[in-house]
Amino acid sequence: MAIKYELIKVCKQSGARLGKIHTPHGVIETPIFMPVGTQATVKAMTPEELKKIEAQIILSNTYHLYLRPGHKLVEKAGGLHKFMNWDKPILTDSGGFQVFSLGDLRKISEEGVEFRSHIDGSKHFLSPEKAIEIENSLGADIIMAFDECAPYPADRQYVKNSLERTTRWLKRCIDAHKYPERQALFGIIQGGMYKDLRHQSLNEILSFDLPGYAVGGLSVGEPKDLMYEVLEYTTPLMPKDKPRYLMGVGSPDCLIEGVIRGIDMFDCVHPTRIGRNGTAMTSIGRVVIKNAKYAEDFMPLDPNCDCYTCKSYSRAYIRHLFKAGEILASRLVTYHNLHFLLNLMKEIRQAIMEDRLLDYRREFFQKYGYTL
Amino acid sequence: MAIKYELIKVCKQSGARLGKIHTPHGVIETPIFMPVGTQATVKAMTPEELKKIEAQIILSNTYHLYLRPGHKLVEKAGGLHKFMNWDKPILTDSGGFQVFSLGDLRKISEEGVEFRSHIDGSKHFLSPEKAIEIENSLGADIIMAFDECAPYPADRQYVKNSLERTTRWLKRCIDAHKYPERQALFGIIQGGMYKDLRHQSLNEILSFDLPGYAVGGLSVGEPKDLMYEVLEYTTPLMPKDKPRYLMGVGSPDCLIEGVIRGIDMFDCVHPTRIGRNGTAMTSIGRVVIKNAKYAEDFMPLDPNCDCYTCKSYSRAYIRHLFKAGEILASRLVTYHNLHFLLNLMKEIRQAIMEDRLLDYRREFFQKYGYTL
């Protein structure tokens, strides 16, 4: 298999897992947050900056890279790692979530999804086989199966049909996958917010022996408590010797709650997106830096942070950069937000090591002002 | 005096000057190009990146910083160096050139210039006293006098009036300047393309004992040969023990020609502006990276360059970033272009040291494909 999960220990207080994923591009310490580099770049960051804040793996998007610059071009460049100058692990999604999100621009059938490009309106077709072909060209260490993610809310029958199609499509993904020895294909468990359907999906997806599994169909608009509930009856049934990936989740509280419920991997555009728009995640809550109250505030973005941004610049300066439309504005807050989340994951790993993750959660919510 | 110019040697072949300017924030090796940080940031770059490519001094704009965030705010922040996290020398212009460029939005009188903000249309007044007050608040190592820069073409009488007003305004700048011991005020020689008026301005401006002098009113649309001609009858009359600054010039050929004609300092937005828009200055001429021919070109931007961008990324990747509208695109080409010009200045200094600047010029134009 392309990757291997090594369970280091289970937190005696919370049941959370500390582990390592060995990949062709190095070892990932879990639990981990994966910054998103949609178009073969984590927006506003260089690979060197990502390494400086200890990013261990990044995610990139099959849908976007297929449309632009095209997976064949990336393959000619020597694969995504070489193309974007990132020599650590990469995970690619399958494009499924993006094409389903296109609404009127797509048509789903058993064969796959016909859709129109958001860039130029051109017509395309994505299927399990095509998605895997693209992911094989891109060459990420971990590749995701082409699945159907049901929206929230969705009725039982719709969700049941989706999860069963996801299983049939997984079979086709496995058959299409050309490089299982160097790219680990993850299956995705669906089933929406229905316990019995989650269990049906678990049974079906886990019947394929894959190097890892993801929980899909969460963080799609449901209340957080409902997401936690689904995780509580899903993760205990997932294999202990494989990594578990909760897709599309990246707010600090959800990361902690997800880890406590047995998740090893997370990704989300949230920290980079809000950062680019001037919102910082800090130890005293969100700082919306364009607010007038920061105009003459010469404190760092986060007084308890030791990242490059916080060591070097004041809120007043960063606010000025945003008001003036300067590129450095997006750079500095993106850097800080990713550092904040990666540092949070590091603290979580430390707390698991010391069997005190529940204490850490309590301290975190007290100190940081985030509420459940 | 706030700064001191040290003449190291004169090139036996070309007459170009090699020197050092000692400033409150360190030594500048001349001839030098100054990257422009209009709004207290060199667009798309961090101070650390500027240091990595060996930027020694940057320029910032009084007009822009006065309007936003306001010079009083910068002063409260501890001055421009601290505000923007740049501890090396800074030069500020006076805002004169910017307000004159506002066209219908400004009204000139002997007292100064009334103008409307390009940001919100609010009404303001800039005079020699006000410009110096702002520059004193910003705290740059070198500050420019508030002058009137005549356009090209302009009739003799207009140019004569401008240069005489510039002299009267210089007197007022000197009187208003609060910190001559830590900020070096430079006078600006005007006179357009008229030899006798240049000489009149030289006589008038040099009658004030200042730490440095600039040649203004060039690179305003005149042919390059005309600019060189003006320099040829201007710089020989400038003091040998003071730095000479040619304002607003930054194309490779003009830098070489300017140095040969006795100039020590240059600035221009050109390399950063064209970089942000996808044009690279390279050893094989300009590379317009969005062009289709680079789509599958896996060479570096400049095959003869060893900067970060060229060591790490292909033309195909950088083109993809521009097509996708990614921030990293602007970062990478800005970085390369500034490296290119700063490296050019370094080679020029080396050539002066070795008394072979005319040979260097010939080799440069042969090798790099730039023509006069």
Tab-separated table of N, CA, C and O in Angstrom, chain B residues 245-305:
chain	number	residue	atom	x	y	z
B	245	TYR	N	20.746	61.912	-7.487
B	245	TYR	CA	19.599	61.010	-7.607
B	245	TYR	C	18.787	61.380	-8.851
B	245	TYR	O	18.307	62.495	-8.964
B	246	LEU	N	18.642	60.417	-9.754
B	246	LEU	CA	17.819	60.622	-10.955
B	246	LEU	C	16.435	60.034	-10.691
B	246	LEU	O	16.272	58.822	-10.572
B	247	MET	N	15.423	60.900	-10.602
B	247	MET	CA	14.107	60.484	-10.113
B	247	MET	C	13.265	59.789	-11.186
B	247	MET	O	13.177	60.241	-12.318
B	248	GLY	N	12.655	58.670	-10.788
B	248	GLY	CA	11.654	58.028	-11.644
B	248	GLY	C	12.194	57.234	-12.810
B	248	GLY	O	11.481	57.013	-13.793
B	249	VAL	N	13.413	56.751	-12.700
B	249	VAL	CA	14.029	56.012	-13.801
B	249	VAL	C	14.363	54.591	-13.350
B	249	VAL	O	14.991	54.416	-12.298
B	250	GLY	N	13.957	53.579	-14.138
B	250	GLY	CA	14.188	52.205	-13.692
B	250	GLY	C	14.222	51.155	-14.781
B	250	GLY	O	14.093	49.974	-14.488
B	251	SER	N	14.405	51.544	-16.045
B	251	SER	CA	14.576	50.489	-17.050
B	251	SER	C	16.072	50.201	-17.163
B	251	SER	O	16.908	51.093	-16.969
B	252	PRO	N	16.416	48.937	-17.447
B	252	PRO	CA	17.827	48.530	-17.393
B	252	PRO	C	18.755	49.426	-18.210
B	252	PRO	O	19.823	49.826	-17.731
B	253	ASP	N	18.361	49.768	-19.430
B	253	ASP	CA	19.244	50.593	-20.262
B	253	ASP	C	19.441	51.982	-19.647
B	253	ASP	O	20.557	52.507	-19.611
B	254	CYS	N	18.360	52.574	-19.119
B	254	CYS	CA	18.484	53.907	-18.509
B	254	CYS	C	19.340	53.873	-17.247
B	254	CYS	O	20.020	54.859	-16.927
B	255	LEU	N	19.303	52.767	-16.527
B	255	LEU	CA	20.134	52.673	-15.328
B	255	LEU	C	21.609	52.707	-15.721
B	255	LEU	O	22.408	53.456	-15.149
B	256	ILE	N	21.969	51.905	-16.707
B	256	ILE	CA	23.366	51.871	-17.139
B	256	ILE	C	23.795	53.229	-17.680
B	256	ILE	O	24.847	53.768	-17.314
B	257	GLU	N	22.956	53.806	-18.545
B	257	GLU	CA	23.304	55.099	-19.146
B	257	GLU	C	23.362	56.197	-18.092
B	257	GLU	O	24.194	57.105	-18.163
B	258	GLY	N	22.465	56.122	-17.110
B	258	GLY	CA	22.464	57.109	-16.038
B	258	GLY	C	23.730	57.037	-15.203
B	258	GLY	O	24.346	58.063	-14.880
B	259	VAL	N	24.136	55.831	-14.868
B	259	VAL	CA	25.355	55.654	-14.068
B	259	VAL	C	26.572	56.199	-14.831
B	259	VAL	O	27.410	56.903	-14.265
B	260	ILE	N	26.628	55.881	-16.106
B	260	ILE	CA	27.754	56.356	-16.922
B	260	ILE	C	27.802	57.880	-16.934
B	260	ILE	O	28.866	58.486	-17.015
B	261	ARG	N	26.635	58.506	-16.784
B	261	ARG	CA	26.560	59.968	-16.760
B	261	ARG	C	26.601	60.523	-15.330
B	261	ARG	O	26.181	61.656	-15.081
B	262	GLY	N	27.067	59.700	-14.390
B	262	GLY	CA	27.371	60.222	-13.057
B	262	GLY	C	26.276	60.149	-12.017
B	262	GLY	O	26.354	60.786	-10.966
B	263	ILE	N	25.227	59.369	-12.281
B	263	ILE	CA	24.127	59.251	-11.309
B	263	ILE	C	24.426	58.137	-10.301
B	263	ILE	O	25.019	57.117	-10.637
B	264	ASP	N	23.970	58.362	-9.037
B	264	ASP	CA	24.210	57.392	-7.961
B	264	ASP	C	22.953	56.651	-7.515
B	264	ASP	O	23.031	55.571	-6.941
B	265	MET	N	21.787	57.281	-7.699
B	265	MET	CA	20.554	56.710	-7.144
B	265	MET	C	19.421	56.790	-8.172
B	265	MET	O	19.305	57.778	-8.889
B	266	PHE	N	18.589	55.756	-8.173
B	266	PHE	CA	17.443	55.677	-9.087
B	266	PHE	C	16.247	55.082	-8.338
B	266	PHE	O	16.423	54.319	-7.392
B	267	ASP	N	15.048	55.397	-8.815
B	267	ASP	CA	13.851	54.706	-8.334
B	267	ASP	C	12.869	54.621	-9.475
B	267	ASP	O	12.891	55.449	-10.398
B	268	CYS	N	11.966	53.644	-9.404
B	268	CYS	CA	10.906	53.545	-10.405
B	268	CYS	C	9.919	52.459	-9.995
B	268	CYS	O	10.320	51.444	-9.427
B	269	VAL	N	8.636	52.661	-10.296
B	269	VAL	CA	7.636	51.627	-10.021
B	269	VAL	C	7.629	50.553	-11.116
B	269	VAL	O	7.001	49.506	-10.960
B	270	HIS	N	8.326	50.837	-12.196
B	270	HIS	CA	8.294	49.983	-13.380
B	270	HIS	C	8.477	48.476	-13.089
B	270	HIS	O	7.601	47.675	-13.460
B	271	PRO	N	9.552	48.051	-12.429
B	271	PRO	CA	9.759	46.600	-12.268
B	271	PRO	C	8.656	45.922	-11.445
B	271	PRO	O	8.260	44.796	-11.756
B	272	THR	N	8.165	46.603	-10.419
B	272	THR	CA	7.106	46.004	-9.599
B	272	THR	C	5.776	46.034	-10.344
B	272	THR	O	5.023	45.064	-10.322
B	273	ARG	N	5.499	47.129	-11.045
B	273	ARG	CA	4.213	47.239	-11.746
B	273	ARG	C	4.108	46.212	-12.869
B	273	ARG	O	3.118	45.491	-12.967
B	274	ILE	N	5.126	46.130	-13.717
B	274	ILE	CA	5.020	45.164	-14.826
B	274	ILE	C	5.091	43.735	-14.281
B	274	ILE	O	4.448	42.834	-14.819
B	275	GLY	N	5.814	43.538	-13.188
B	275	GLY	CA	5.888	42.210	-12.576
B	275	GLY	C	4.521	41.735	-12.120
B	275	GLY	O	4.103	40.614	-12.407
B	276	ARG	N	3.820	42.611	-11.411
B	276	ARG	CA	2.475	42.274	-10.928
B	276	ARG	C	1.542	41.926	-12.064
B	276	ARG	O	0.600	41.172	-11.907
B	277	ASN	N	1.787	42.512	-13.221
B	277	ASN	CA	0.916	42.258	-14.361
B	277	ASN	C	1.444	41.162	-15.275
B	277	ASN	O	0.888	40.930	-16.343
B	278	GLY	N	2.530	40.504	-14.853
B	278	GLY	CA	2.958	39.314	-15.580
B	278	GLY	C	4.061	39.517	-16.596
B	278	GLY	O	4.271	38.648	-17.437
B	279	THR	N	4.771	40.632	-16.539
B	279	THR	CA	5.901	40.810	-17.448
B	279	THR	C	7.207	40.743	-16.664
B	279	THR	O	7.404	41.480	-15.703
B	280	ALA	N	8.075	39.843	-17.089
B	280	ALA	CA	9.351	39.657	-16.406
B	280	ALA	C	10.470	40.303	-17.205
B	280	ALA	O	10.501	40.222	-18.432
B	281	MET	N	11.382	40.985	-16.508
B	281	MET	CA	12.628	41.465	-17.107
B	281	MET	C	13.619	40.312	-17.025
B	281	MET	O	13.932	39.848	-15.929
B	282	THR	N	14.113	39.866	-18.173
B	282	THR	CA	15.028	38.732	-18.127
B	282	THR	C	16.254	38.991	-18.990
B	282	THR	O	16.306	39.953	-19.753
B	283	SER	N	17.189	38.070	-18.876
B	283	SER	CA	18.439	38.186	-19.629
B	283	SER	C	18.218	37.948	-21.117
B	283	SER	O	19.124	38.126	-21.920
B	284	ILE	N	17.014	37.522	-21.485
B	284	ILE	CA	16.733	37.353	-22.918
B	284	ILE	C	15.599	38.285	-23.329
B	284	ILE	O	14.841	37.995	-24.262
B	285	GLY	N	15.498	39.403	-22.637
B	285	GLY	CA	14.450	40.377	-22.951
B	285	GLY	C	13.214	40.162	-22.099
B	285	GLY	O	13.230	39.388	-21.144
B	286	ARG	N	12.146	40.867	-22.439
B	286	ARG	CA	10.919	40.762	-21.663
B	286	ARG	C	10.200	39.451	-21.923
B	286	ARG	O	10.086	39.017	-23.058
B	287	VAL	N	9.701	38.845	-20.853
B	287	VAL	CA	8.881	37.648	-20.977
B	287	VAL	C	7.475	38.006	-20.493
B	287	VAL	O	7.282	38.313	-19.318
B	288	VAL	N	6.513	38.011	-21.421
B	288	VAL	CA	5.110	38.272	-21.068
B	288	VAL	C	4.487	36.914	-20.797
B	288	VAL	O	4.098	36.183	-21.706
B	289	ILE	N	4.429	36.585	-19.519
B	289	ILE	CA	4.216	35.193	-19.132
B	289	ILE	C	2.822	34.671	-19.458
B	289	ILE	O	2.620	33.467	-19.562
B	290	LYS	N	1.849	35.554	-19.665
B	290	LYS	CA	0.505	35.065	-19.991
B	290	LYS	C	0.411	34.561	-21.434
B	290	LYS	O	-0.566	33.917	-21.796
B	291	ASN	N	1.421	34.860	-22.240
B	291	ASN	CA	1.366	34.422	-23.635
B	291	ASN	C	1.226	32.906	-23.750
B	291	ASN	O	1.838	32.148	-22.989
B	292	ALA	N	0.427	32.479	-24.726
B	292	ALA	CA	0.124	31.059	-24.905
B	292	ALA	C	1.385	30.225	-25.097
B	292	ALA	O	1.440	29.064	-24.711
B	293	LYS	N	2.421	30.827	-25.660
B	293	LYS	CA	3.615	30.026	-25.957
B	293	LYS	C	4.316	29.503	-24.700
B	293	LYS	O	5.144	28.609	-24.785
B	294	TYR	N	3.977	30.064	-23.545
B	294	TYR	CA	4.600	29.583	-22.314
B	294	TYR	C	3.779	28.505	-21.607
B	294	TYR	O	4.171	28.021	-20.550
B	295	ALA	N	2.630	28.136	-22.186
B	295	ALA	CA	1.708	27.214	-21.501
B	295	ALA	C	2.394	25.911	-21.098
B	295	ALA	O	2.139	25.386	-20.020
B	296	GLU	N	3.248	25.386	-21.952
B	296	GLU	CA	3.912	24.119	-21.618
B	296	GLU	C	5.422	24.298	-21.579
B	296	GLU	O	6.185	23.394	-21.912
B	297	ASP	N	5.835	25.475	-21.174
B	297	ASP	CA	7.266	25.785	-21.107
B	297	ASP	C	7.735	25.570	-19.664
B	297	ASP	O	7.365	26.319	-18.760
B	298	PHE	N	8.538	24.545	-19.475
B	298	PHE	CA	8.942	24.193	-18.114
B	298	PHE	C	10.311	24.759	-17.733
B	298	PHE	O	10.914	24.367	-16.741
B	299	MET	N	10.773	25.721	-18.528
B	299	MET	CA	12.001	26.455	-18.196
B	299	MET	C	11.694	27.474	-17.101
B	299	MET	O	10.556	27.882	-16.932
B	300	PRO	N	12.726	27.945	-16.394
B	300	PRO	CA	12.487	29.060	-15.469
B	300	PRO	C	12.197	30.347	-16.251
B	300	PRO	O	12.503	30.435	-17.444
B	301	LEU	N	11.626	31.330	-15.538
B	301	LEU	CA	11.330	32.635	-16.128
B	301	LEU	C	12.541	33.145	-16.904
B	301	LEU	O	12.444	33.564	-18.049
B	302	ASP	N	13.699	33.107	-16.242
B	302	ASP	CA	14.948	33.564	-16.856
B	302	ASP	C	15.982	32.457	-16.683
B	302	ASP	O	16.408	32.164	-15.569
B	303	PRO	N	16.390	31.833	-17.778
B	303	PRO	CA	17.300	30.687	-17.650
B	303	PRO	C	18.662	31.053	-17.060
B	303	PRO	O	19.385	30.176	-16.594
B	304	ASN	N	19.007	32.341	-17.061
B	304	ASN	CA	20.308	32.754	-16.519
B	304	ASN	C	20.205	33.392	-15.143
B	304	ASN	O	21.114	34.096	-14.715
B	305	CYS	N	19.105	33.158	-14.465
B	305	CYS	CA	18.882	33.816	-13.172
B	305	CYS	C	18.887	32.783	-12.054
B	305	CYS	O	18.409	31.665	-12.228
